[in-house]
Coordinates of C-alpha atoms in Angstrom, one line a residue:
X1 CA 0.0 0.0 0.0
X2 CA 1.5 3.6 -1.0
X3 CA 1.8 6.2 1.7
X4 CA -1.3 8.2 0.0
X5 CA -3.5 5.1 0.3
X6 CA -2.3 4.9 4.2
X7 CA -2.3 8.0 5.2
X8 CA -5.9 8.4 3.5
X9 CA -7.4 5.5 5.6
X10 CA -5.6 6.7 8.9
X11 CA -7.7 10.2 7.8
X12 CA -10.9 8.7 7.2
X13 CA -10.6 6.6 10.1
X14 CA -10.1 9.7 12.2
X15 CA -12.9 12.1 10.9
X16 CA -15.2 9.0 11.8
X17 CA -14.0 9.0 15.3
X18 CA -15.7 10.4 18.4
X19 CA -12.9 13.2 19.1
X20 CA -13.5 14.7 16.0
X21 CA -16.7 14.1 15.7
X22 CA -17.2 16.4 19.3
X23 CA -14.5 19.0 17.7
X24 CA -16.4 19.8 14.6
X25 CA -19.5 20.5 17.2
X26 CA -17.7 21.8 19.8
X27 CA -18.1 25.8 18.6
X28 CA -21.5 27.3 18.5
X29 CA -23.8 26.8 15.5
X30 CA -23.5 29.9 13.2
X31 CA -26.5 31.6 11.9
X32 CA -27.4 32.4 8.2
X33 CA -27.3 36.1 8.1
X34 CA -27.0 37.0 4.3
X35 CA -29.3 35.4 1.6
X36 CA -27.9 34.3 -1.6
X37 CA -29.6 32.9 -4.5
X38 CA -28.8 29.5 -6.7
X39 CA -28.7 31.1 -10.3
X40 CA -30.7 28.0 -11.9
X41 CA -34.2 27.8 -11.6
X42 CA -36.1 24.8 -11.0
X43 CA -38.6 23.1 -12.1
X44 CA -41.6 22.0 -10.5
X45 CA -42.6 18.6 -11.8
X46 CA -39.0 17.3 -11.0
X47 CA -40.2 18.0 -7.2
X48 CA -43.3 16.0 -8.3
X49 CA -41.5 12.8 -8.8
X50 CA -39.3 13.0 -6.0
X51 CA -42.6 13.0 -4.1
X52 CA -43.6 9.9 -5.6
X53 CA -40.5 8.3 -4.7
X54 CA -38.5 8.7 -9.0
X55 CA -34.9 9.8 -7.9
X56 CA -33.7 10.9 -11.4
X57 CA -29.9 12.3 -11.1
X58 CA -27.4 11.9 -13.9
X59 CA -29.6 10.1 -16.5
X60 CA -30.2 7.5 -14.2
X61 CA -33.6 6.7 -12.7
X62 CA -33.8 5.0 -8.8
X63 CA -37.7 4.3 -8.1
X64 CA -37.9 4.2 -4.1
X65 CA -41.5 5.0 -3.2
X66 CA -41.6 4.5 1.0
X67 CA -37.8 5.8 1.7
X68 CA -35.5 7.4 0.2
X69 CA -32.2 5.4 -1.1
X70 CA -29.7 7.8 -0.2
X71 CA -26.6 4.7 -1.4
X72 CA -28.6 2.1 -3.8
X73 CA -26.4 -0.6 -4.9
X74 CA -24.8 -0.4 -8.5
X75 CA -25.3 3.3 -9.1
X76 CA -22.7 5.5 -10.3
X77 CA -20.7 8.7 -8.4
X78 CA -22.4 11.1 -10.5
X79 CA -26.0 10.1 -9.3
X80 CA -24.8 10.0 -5.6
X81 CA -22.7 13.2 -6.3
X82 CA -26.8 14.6 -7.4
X83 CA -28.3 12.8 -4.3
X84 CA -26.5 13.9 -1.5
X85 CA -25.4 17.5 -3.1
X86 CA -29.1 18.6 -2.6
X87 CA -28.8 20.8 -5.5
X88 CA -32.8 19.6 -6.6
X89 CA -34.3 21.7 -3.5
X90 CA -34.4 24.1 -6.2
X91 CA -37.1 22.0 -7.7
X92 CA -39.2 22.1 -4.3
X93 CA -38.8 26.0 -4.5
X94 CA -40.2 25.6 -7.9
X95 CA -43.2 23.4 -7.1
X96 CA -43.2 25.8 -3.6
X97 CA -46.0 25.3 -1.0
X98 CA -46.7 24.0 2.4
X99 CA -46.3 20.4 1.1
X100 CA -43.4 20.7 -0.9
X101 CA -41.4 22.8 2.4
X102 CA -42.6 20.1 4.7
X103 CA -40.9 17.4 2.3
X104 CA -38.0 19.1 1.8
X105 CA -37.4 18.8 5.5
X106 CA -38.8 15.4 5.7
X107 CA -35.4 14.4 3.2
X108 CA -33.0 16.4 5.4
X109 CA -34.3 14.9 8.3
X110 CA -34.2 11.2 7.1
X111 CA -30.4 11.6 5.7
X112 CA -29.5 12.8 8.9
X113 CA -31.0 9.8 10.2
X114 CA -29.5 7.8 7.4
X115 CA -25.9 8.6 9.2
X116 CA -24.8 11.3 7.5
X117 CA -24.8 13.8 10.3
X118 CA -20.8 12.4 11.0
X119 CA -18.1 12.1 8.3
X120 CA -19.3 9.8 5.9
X121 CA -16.5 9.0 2.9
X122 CA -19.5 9.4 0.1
X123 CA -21.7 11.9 1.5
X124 CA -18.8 14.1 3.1
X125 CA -16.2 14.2 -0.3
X126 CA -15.3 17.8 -0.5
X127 CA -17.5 18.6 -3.6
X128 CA -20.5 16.9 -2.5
X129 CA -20.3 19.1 0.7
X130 CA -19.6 22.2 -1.4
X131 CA -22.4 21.8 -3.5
X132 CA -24.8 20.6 -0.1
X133 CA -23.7 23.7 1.4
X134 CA -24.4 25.8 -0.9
X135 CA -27.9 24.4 -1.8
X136 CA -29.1 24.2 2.5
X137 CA -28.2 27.9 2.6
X138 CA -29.8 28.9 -0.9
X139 CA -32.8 27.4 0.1
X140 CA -32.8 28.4 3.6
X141 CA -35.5 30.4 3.9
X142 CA -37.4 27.4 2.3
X143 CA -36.6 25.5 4.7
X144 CA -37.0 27.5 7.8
X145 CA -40.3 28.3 7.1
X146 CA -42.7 26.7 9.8
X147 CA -39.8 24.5 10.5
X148 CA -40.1 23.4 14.2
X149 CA -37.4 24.2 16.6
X150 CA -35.4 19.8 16.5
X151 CA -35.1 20.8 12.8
X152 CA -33.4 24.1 13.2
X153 CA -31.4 23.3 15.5
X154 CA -30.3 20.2 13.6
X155 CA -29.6 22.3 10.9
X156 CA -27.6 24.8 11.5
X157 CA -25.7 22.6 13.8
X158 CA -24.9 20.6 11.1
X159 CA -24.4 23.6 8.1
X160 CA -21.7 25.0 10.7
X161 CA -19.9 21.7 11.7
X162 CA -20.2 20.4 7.5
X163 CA -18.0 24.0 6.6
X164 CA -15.6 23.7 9.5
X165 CA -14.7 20.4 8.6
X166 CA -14.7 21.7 4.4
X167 CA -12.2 24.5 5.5
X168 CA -10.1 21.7 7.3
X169 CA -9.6 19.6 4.4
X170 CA -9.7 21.7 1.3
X171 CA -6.2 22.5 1.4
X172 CA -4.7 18.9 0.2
X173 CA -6.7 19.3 -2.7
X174 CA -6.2 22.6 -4.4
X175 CA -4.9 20.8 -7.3
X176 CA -7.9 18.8 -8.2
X177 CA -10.5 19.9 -10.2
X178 CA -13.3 18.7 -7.3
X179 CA -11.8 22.1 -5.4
X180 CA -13.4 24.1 -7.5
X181 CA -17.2 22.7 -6.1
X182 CA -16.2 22.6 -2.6
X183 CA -14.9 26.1 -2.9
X184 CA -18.3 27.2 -4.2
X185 CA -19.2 25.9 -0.8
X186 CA -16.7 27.1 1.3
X187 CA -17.2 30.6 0.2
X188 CA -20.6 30.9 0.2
X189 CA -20.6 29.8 4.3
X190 CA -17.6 31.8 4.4
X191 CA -20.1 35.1 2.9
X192 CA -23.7 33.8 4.6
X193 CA -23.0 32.5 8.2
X194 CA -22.2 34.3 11.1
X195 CA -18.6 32.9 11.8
X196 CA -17.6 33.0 7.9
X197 CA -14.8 35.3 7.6
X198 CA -11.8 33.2 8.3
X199 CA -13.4 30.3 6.1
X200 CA -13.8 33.1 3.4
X201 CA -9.8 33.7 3.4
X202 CA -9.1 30.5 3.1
X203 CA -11.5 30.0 0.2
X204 CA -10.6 33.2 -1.6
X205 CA -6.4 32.3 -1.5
X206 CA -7.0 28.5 -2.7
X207 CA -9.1 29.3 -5.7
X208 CA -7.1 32.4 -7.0
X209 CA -4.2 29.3 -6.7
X210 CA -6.6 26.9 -8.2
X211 CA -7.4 29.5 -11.0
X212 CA -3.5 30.5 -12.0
X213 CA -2.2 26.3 -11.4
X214 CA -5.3 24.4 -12.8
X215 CA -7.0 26.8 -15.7
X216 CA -5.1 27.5 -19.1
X217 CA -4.4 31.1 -20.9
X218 CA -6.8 29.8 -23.4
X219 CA -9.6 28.8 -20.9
X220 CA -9.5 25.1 -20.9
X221 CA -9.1 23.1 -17.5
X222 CA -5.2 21.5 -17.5
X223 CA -6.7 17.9 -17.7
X224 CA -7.7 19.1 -20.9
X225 CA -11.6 17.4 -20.4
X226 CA -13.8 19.6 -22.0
X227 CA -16.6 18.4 -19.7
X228 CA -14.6 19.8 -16.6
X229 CA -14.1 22.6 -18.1
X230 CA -17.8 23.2 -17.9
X231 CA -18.4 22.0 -14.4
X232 CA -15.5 24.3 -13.2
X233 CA -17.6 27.3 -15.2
X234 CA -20.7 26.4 -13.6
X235 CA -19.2 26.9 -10.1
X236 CA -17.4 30.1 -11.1
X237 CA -20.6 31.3 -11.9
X238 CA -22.4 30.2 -8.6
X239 CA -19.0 31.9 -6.8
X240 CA -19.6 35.1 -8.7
X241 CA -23.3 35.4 -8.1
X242 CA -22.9 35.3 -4.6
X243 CA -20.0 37.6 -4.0
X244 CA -20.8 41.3 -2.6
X245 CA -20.7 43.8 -5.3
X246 CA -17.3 45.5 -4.2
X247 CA -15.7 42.2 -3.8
X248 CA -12.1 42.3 -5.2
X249 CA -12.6 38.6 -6.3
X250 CA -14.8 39.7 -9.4
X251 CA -12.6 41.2 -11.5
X252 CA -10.9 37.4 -11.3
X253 CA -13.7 35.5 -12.0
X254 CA -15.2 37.6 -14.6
X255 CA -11.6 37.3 -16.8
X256 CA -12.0 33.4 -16.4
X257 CA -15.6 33.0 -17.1
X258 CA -14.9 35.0 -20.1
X259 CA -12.2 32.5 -21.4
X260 CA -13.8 29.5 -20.5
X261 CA -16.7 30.1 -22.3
X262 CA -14.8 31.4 -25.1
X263 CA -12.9 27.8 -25.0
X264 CA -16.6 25.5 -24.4
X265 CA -18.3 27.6 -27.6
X266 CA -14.5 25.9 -29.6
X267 CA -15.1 22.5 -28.1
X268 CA -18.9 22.1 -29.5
X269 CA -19.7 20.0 -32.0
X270 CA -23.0 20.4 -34.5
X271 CA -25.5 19.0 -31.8
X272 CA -24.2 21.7 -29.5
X273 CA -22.6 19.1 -27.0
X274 CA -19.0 19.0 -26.0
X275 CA -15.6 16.6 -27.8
X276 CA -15.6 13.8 -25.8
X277 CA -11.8 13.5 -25.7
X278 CA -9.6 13.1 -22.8
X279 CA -12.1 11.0 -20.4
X280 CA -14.9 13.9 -20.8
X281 CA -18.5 13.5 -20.8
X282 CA -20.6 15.2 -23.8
X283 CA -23.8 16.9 -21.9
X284 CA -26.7 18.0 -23.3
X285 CA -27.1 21.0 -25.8
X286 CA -29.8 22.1 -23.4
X287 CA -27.5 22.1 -20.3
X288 CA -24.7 24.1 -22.1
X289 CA -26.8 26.9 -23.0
X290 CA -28.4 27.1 -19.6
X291 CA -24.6 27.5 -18.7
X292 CA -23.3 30.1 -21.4
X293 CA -26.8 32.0 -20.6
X294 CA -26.1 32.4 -16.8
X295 CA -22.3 33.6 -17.8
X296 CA -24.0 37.0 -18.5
X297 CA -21.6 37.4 -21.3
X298 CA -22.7 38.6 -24.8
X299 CA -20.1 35.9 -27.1
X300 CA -19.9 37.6 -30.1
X301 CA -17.0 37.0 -31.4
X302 CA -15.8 34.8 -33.6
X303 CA -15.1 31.2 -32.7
X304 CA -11.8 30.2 -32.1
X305 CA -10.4 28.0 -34.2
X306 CA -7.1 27.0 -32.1
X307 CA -6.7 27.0 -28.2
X308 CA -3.4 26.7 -28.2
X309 CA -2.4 26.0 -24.8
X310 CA -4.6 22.8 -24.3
X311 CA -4.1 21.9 -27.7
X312 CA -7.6 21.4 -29.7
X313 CA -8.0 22.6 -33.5
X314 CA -11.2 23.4 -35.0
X315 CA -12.5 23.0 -38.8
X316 CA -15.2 24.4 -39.7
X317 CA -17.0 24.4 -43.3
X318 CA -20.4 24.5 -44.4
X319 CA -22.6 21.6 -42.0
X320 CA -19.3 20.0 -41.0
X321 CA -17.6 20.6 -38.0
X322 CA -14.1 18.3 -37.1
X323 CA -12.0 18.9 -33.7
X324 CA -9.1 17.4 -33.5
X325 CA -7.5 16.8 -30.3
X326 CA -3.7 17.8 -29.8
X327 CA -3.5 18.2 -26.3
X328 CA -0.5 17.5 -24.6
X329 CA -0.5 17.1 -20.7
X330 CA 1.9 16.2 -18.6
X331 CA 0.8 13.1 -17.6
X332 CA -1.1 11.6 -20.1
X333 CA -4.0 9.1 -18.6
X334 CA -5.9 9.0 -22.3
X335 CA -4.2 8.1 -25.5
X336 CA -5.9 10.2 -28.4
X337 CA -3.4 11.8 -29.6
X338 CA -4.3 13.3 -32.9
X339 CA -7.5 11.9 -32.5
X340 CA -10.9 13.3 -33.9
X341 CA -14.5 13.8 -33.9
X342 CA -16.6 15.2 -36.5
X343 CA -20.2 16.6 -36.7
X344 CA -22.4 17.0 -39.9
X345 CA -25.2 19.5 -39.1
X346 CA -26.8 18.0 -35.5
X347 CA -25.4 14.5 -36.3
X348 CA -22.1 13.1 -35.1
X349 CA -20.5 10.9 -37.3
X350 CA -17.0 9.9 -36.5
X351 CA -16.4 9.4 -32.3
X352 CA -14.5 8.4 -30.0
X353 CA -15.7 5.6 -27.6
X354 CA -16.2 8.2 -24.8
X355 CA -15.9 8.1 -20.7
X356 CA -14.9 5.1 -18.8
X357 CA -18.6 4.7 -16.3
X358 CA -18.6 4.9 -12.7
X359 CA -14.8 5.5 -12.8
X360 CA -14.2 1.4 -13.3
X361 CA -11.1 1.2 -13.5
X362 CA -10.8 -2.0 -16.2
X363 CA -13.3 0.3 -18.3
X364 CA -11.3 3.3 -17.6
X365 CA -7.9 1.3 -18.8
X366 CA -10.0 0.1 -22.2
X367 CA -11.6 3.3 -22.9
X368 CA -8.1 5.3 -22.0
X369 CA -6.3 3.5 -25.4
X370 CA -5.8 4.9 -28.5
X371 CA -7.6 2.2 -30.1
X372 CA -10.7 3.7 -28.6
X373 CA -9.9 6.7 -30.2
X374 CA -10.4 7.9 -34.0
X375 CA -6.9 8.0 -34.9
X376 CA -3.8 5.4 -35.7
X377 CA -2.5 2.6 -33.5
X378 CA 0.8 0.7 -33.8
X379 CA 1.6 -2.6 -33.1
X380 CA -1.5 -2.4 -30.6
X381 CA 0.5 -0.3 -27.8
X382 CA -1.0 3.3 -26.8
X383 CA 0.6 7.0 -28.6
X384 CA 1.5 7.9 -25.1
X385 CA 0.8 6.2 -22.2
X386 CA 3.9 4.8 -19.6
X387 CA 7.3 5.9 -20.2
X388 CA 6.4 7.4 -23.5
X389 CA 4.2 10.9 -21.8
X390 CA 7.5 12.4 -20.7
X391 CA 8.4 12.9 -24.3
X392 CA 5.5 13.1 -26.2
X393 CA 5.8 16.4 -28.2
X394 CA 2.8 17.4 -30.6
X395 CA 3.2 19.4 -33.4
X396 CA 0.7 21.8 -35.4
X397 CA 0.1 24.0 -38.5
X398 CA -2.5 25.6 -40.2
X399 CA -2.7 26.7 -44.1
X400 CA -5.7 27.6 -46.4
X401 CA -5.3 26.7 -49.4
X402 CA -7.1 26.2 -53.1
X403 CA -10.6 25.7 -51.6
X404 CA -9.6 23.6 -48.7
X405 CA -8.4 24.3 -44.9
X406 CA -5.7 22.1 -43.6
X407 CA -4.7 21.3 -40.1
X408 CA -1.2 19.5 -40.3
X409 CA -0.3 17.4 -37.1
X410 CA 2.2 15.2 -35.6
X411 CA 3.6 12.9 -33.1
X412 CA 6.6 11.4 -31.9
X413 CA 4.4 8.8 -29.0
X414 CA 6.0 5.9 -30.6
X415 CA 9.5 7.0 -31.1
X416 CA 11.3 5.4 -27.9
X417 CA 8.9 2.2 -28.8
X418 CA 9.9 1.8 -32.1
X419 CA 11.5 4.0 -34.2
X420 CA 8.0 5.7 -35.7
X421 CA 6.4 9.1 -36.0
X422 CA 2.7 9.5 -37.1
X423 CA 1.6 12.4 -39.0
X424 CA -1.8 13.5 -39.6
X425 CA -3.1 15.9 -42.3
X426 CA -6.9 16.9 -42.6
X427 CA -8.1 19.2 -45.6
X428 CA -12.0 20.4 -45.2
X429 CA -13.3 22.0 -48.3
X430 CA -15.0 25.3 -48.2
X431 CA -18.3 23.4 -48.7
X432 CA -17.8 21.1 -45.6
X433 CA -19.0 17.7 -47.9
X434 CA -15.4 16.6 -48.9
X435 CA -12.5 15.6 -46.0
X436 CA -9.5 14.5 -47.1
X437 CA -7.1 13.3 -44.5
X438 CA -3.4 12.0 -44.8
X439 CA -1.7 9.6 -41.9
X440 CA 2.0 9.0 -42.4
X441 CA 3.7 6.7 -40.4
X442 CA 7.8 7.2 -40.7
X443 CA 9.2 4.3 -39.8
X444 CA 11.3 1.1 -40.6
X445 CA 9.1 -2.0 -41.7
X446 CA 6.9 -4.5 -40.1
X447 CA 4.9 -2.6 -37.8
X448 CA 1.5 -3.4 -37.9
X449 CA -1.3 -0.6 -38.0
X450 CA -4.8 0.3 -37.2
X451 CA -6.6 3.7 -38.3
X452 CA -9.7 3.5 -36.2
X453 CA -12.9 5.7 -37.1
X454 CA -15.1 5.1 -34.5
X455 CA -19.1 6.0 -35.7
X456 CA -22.0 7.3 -33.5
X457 CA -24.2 4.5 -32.6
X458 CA -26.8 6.2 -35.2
X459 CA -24.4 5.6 -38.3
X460 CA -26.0 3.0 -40.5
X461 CA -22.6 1.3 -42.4
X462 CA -22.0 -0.5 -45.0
X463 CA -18.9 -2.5 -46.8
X464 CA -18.7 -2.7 -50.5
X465 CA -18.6 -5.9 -52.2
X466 CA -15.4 -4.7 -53.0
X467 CA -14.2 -4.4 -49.5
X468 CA -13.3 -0.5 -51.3
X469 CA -15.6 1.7 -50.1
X470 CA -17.2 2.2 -46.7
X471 CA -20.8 3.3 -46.9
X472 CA -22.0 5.9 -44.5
X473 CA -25.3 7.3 -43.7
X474 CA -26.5 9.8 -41.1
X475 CA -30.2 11.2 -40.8
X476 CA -28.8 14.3 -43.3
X477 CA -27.8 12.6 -45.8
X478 CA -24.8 9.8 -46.9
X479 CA -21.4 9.9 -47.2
X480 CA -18.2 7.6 -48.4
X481 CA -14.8 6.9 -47.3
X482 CA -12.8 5.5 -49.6
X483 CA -8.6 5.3 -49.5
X484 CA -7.6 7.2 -52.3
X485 CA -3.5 6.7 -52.5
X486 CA -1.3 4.3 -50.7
X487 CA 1.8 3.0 -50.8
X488 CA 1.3 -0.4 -49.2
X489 CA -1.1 -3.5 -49.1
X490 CA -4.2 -2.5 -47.1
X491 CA -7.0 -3.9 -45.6
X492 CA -10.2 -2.1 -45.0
X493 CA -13.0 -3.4 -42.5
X494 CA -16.3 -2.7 -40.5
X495 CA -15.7 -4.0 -36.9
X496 CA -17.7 -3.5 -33.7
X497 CA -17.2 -0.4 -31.4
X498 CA -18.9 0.7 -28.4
X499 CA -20.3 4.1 -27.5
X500 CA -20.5 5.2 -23.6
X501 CA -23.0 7.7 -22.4
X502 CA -22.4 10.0 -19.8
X503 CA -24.3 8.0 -17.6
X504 CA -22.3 5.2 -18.3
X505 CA -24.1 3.5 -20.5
X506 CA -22.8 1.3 -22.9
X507 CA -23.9 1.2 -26.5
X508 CA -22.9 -1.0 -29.1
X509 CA -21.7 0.9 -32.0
X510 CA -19.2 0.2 -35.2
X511 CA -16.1 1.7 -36.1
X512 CA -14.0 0.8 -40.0
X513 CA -10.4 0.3 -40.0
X514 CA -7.9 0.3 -42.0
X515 CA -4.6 -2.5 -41.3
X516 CA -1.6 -2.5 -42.4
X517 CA 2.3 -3.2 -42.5
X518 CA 4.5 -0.6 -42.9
X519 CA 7.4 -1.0 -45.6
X520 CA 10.9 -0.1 -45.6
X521 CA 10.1 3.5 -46.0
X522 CA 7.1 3.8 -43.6
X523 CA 3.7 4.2 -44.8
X524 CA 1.2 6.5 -46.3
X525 CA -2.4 6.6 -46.7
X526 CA -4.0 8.9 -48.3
X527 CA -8.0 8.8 -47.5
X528 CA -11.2 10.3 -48.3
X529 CA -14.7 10.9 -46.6
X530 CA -17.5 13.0 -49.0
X531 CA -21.0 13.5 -49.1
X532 CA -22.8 11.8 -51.6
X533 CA -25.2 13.3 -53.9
X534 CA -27.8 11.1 -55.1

């Protein structure tokens, strides 16, 4: 066992013990003296059928009519993430009435019950509590009102001792993205509770370090997951709307919230969700807007077509819209390199397999590989993964030319391996129906290749008789990839793939590949995909 793994079970085992437990109540229960309000609305027939027992967090449905299931077995992080961060009172504001404040209370009242009044390792993880926090004192006044004195006092007792211990343990992870929730926390009880100020200082130091070490000068979190980027923008803009007008802090957050929204309008694809690259979940088109809406900030500018810094590249031509992931971290977990999605109006056509669900580690390892990726494998042994990271070094350029734009790419991920570099060219045409795409493998001979496209589960797919041509249509229209130059025997064939939901489900999708050997001098394929007019 490492020393993380032991010194994080001697913590756990201490919060759970009766001397802390009587330390984090030992002070005197603060008092909410400032409202704040939660800058999404709710909506009332969510409350509804959380009254008739339909717990519906993350995509995923838990039916429990007499009692609430506040750990059902099987269920994902995310939904118990949803449960136990309270954030859906804003759906019994919504509904609002006698009924709907009496049930409110009823669910505090039965999780405290349920245990969750001491340190629990699910219900107490720092961004849980920051977004609980922040929810109990939103909806407050909700929940005081003709609230008998047991509840009260149960209450506050516990919104004071839930922010002491926050403010205790936030420090060990201002490098992780979770800070970013439990800061939203911290600085709201820090700003609406009596004994807030020092938990304020704490809270404003750690995120201006969290901003400068964990957000890039192009707006995109340094895990380079989309998807995180727009959870960290969401509590940026629940920080902002609660701050006092003269605070010092806004200037900062109004100067990220402008790049990160800049950087999620470059990561969208046609439907309006997000690239899934790097481990990051889509969301819904819906969920995005509500998100840009709230920023309060009128994007009229262009859309970016390189963020440099995390290393995403954006064509762009009549329906068609192709990202193509760059990114270079320091320590790369996902093995897309060069990888690339591509969108034809509000259809995705070419994917990559998506987020490994409920954090499962065998999944995680499967869906981490470049062969779950859109782009080139060799010899079956990920870009840059392992000892290869430390030297991986991605190169870009960008030319228009003669009707097309071209992104050319490389990377050395497989040099220390064996001897290779991949290049990748892509050339859209101004009309967005012809993508012409290049993958040059330099290298001596006998390494074994796959170029993965991996299709949206709503790609219908064909093969040729001529094992030639791949087939391709989408609900706009058709389209055909074909190889149109090569120097080498190839192989061309429709396989199975799988397509992972953000709520983890699984879907069985295909992918076509092209195999191959590479010769003395390497390899290069020269492909096609166009629209088909029939």
């Amino acid at each position: 066992m490492s020393n993380n793994s032991s010194r994080l079970n001697i913590n756990k085992i201490f919060y759970k013990s009766f001397l802390y437990n009587f330390w984090l109540n030992l002070t005197k229960p603060e008092n909410i003296f400032q409202d704040i309000k939660d800058p999404w609305e709710g909506e009332g027939q969510l409350a509804d059928a959380i009254f008739q027992g339909r717990y519906n967090f993350a995509g995923e449905e838990i039916h429990s009519p007499n009692k609430p299931l506040w750990e059902p077995n099987g269920i994902g992080p995310w939904w118990l993430a949803e449960m136990h961060g309270f954030s859906w009172l804003r759906h019994f504001k919504a509904r609002d009435g006698k009924t709907s404040r009496q049930y409110a209370r009823a669910l505090i009242s039965d999780w405290i019950r349920d245990g969750n009044d001491r340190y629990n390792p699910i219900s107490w993880k720092i961004d849980i509590l920051g977004r609980r926090i922040s929810a109990w004192i939103s909806y407050s006044e909700m929940l005081k009102d003709e609230a008998d004195r047991e509840f009260l006092e149960k209450f506050y007792k516990l919104l004071t001792s839930q922010s002491k211990h926050l403010s205790r343990v936030i420090q060990k992870k201002k490098n992780e993205p979770e800070v970013f929730t439990a800061l939203r926390g911290l600085i709201i009880s820090g700003i609406c509770l009596s004994g807030g100020d020092k938990r304020y200082n704490i809270a404003k130091n750690i995120l201006l370090y969290a901003l400068n070490n964990q957000i890039l000068s192009d707006g995109c979190h340094i895990s380079r997951r989309p998807s995180i980027t727009l959870d960290i923008l969401t509590d940026l803009i629940w920080i902002r709307s609660s701050l006092r007008e003269n605070d010092n802090l806004i200037e900062t957050l109004d100067t990220n919230i402008t790049k990160m929204s800049h950087a999620i309008r470059a990561l969208r694809l046609g439907d309006g969700t997000l690239l899934r690259s790097n481990g990051g979940k889509s969301y819904s088109r819906d969920a995005i807007d509500k998100v840009l809406d709230k920023t309060g900030i009128k994007l009229k500018s262009k859309i970016s077509i390189s963020l440099k810094s995390s290393g995403y590249e954006r064509l762009t031509a009549g329906k068609s819209i192709i990202l193509l992931d760059c990114s270079q971290k320091e320590k790369n977990s996902y093995n897309g390199s060069l990888s690339f999605e591509m969108s034809v109006g509000r259809d995705r056509m070419i994917v990559n397999c998506g987020p490994a669900p409920y954090n499962n580690k065998k999944w995680e390892k499967a869906l981490s590989s470049s062969a779950a990726h859109s782009t080139l494998v060799i010899n079956n042994t990920n870009s840059s993964s392992g000892e290869n990271y430390k030297n991986l070094k991605i190169n870009v350029r960008r030319d228009v030319t003669s009707g097309f734009e071209i992104i050319s790419s490389g990377h050395n991920g497989y040099e220390n391996l064996f001897s290779a570099l991949h290049k990748r060219i892509l050339k859209l045409d101004s009309r967005g129906g012809l993508l012409k795409g290049i993958d040059d493998i330099i290298s001596g001979p006998k390494m074994n290749f796959k170029i993965h496209f991996h299709l949206h589960p709503k790609v219908n797919v064909r093969l040729t008789r001529n094992k030639e041509r791949i087939l391709l249509l989408i609900p706009s229209g058709g389209w055909e990839f074909f190889i149109s130059k090569n120097n080498i025997k190839l192989n061309l064939n429709i396989e199975e793939s799988i397509y992972v939901e953000d709520n983890g489900q699984v879907k069985k999708s295909s992918q076509f590949i092209i195999n191959g050997q590479t010769s003395n001098s390497g390899a290069q394929i020269e492909w096609c995909l166009s629209k088909t007019h029939l």
